[in-house]
Amino acid sequence: MIRQVTAEEVKAAMFSIGIDKAPGPYGYTTAFFKSAWPIIGVDISNAIIDFFDTGNLLRELNHTLIVLVPKIPTPSVKCISKIVADRIKGVLNDIVSVNQSAFVPGRKISDNILLTQELMHNYHRNVGPPRCAFKVDIQKAYNTVDWRFLKNILLGFGFNVKM
């Protein structure tokens, strides 16, 4: 997870983003970065590699937010989040419960829906042992996340403190 980011990894991440994706406040999409890569690729790569080395990114580079990362005064660019996401994909199966069926490649949220339908099919009958079901309303809880707790959990899973 914390190995040195390479220029090739930056380019691969940038070129894996759709050409109409990630327009910033400046209005450029990744189509611009891809077409101008021979001119700006070294500078973009150096800036992103520097971010991974130092954790610092110039505020002027981007003004967007990244999902699932704490809101900070100087959020990073789409390419950086793509590199982090690509690296995390390799360990998702080890840290996400088999019961969690969304957000992990090869798992479908519809599996849990089908399982629930199967379990509830004859739930209304009065035969057999007593049973109880709860419907829990889950809301977006981004602003209520305890980031210190989340950091400790990730450290407990073996993530390096730098990540």
Coordinates of N, CA, C and O in Angstrom, one line a residue, residues 68 71 137-147:
L68 N -15.5 9.0 0.9 CA -14.9 8.1 1.9 C -13.5 8.6 2.4 O -12.8 7.8 3.0
K71 N -13.2 15.2 4.9 CA -13.2 16.5 4.3 C -12.0 17.3 4.9 O -11.9 17.4 6.1
D137 N -33.3 1.5 8.9 CA -33.2 2.6 7.9 C -31.8 3.1 8.0 O -31.4 3.8 9.0
I138 N -31.0 2.8 7.0 CA -29.6 3.3 7.0 C -29.6 4.6 6.2 O -30.1 4.7 5.1
Q139 N -28.9 5.6 6.8 CA -28.8 6.9 6.1 C -27.3 7.1 5.8 O -26.4 6.5 6.4
K140 N -27.1 8.1 4.9 CA -25.7 8.5 4.7 C -25.1 9.0 6.0 O -25.7 10.0 6.5
A141 N -24.0 8.5 6.4 CA -23.5 8.9 7.7 C -22.1 9.5 7.6 O -21.3 9.5 8.5
Y142 N -21.8 10.0 6.4 CA -20.4 10.6 6.2 C -20.0 11.6 7.3 O -18.9 11.5 7.8
N143 N -20.9 12.5 7.6 CA -20.6 13.5 8.5 C -20.6 13.1 10.0 O -20.3 13.8 10.9
T144 N -21.1 11.8 10.2 CA -21.1 11.3 11.6 C -20.0 10.3 11.8 O -20.0 9.6 12.9
V145 N -19.1 10.1 10.9 CA -18.1 9.1 11.1 C -17.1 9.5 12.1 O -16.7 10.7 12.1
D146 N -16.7 8.7 13.0 CA -15.7 9.0 14.0 C -14.3 8.6 13.3 O -14.0 7.4 13.3
W147 N -13.7 9.6 12.8 CA -12.5 9.4 12.0 C -11.3 8.7 12.8 O -10.5 8.0 12.3

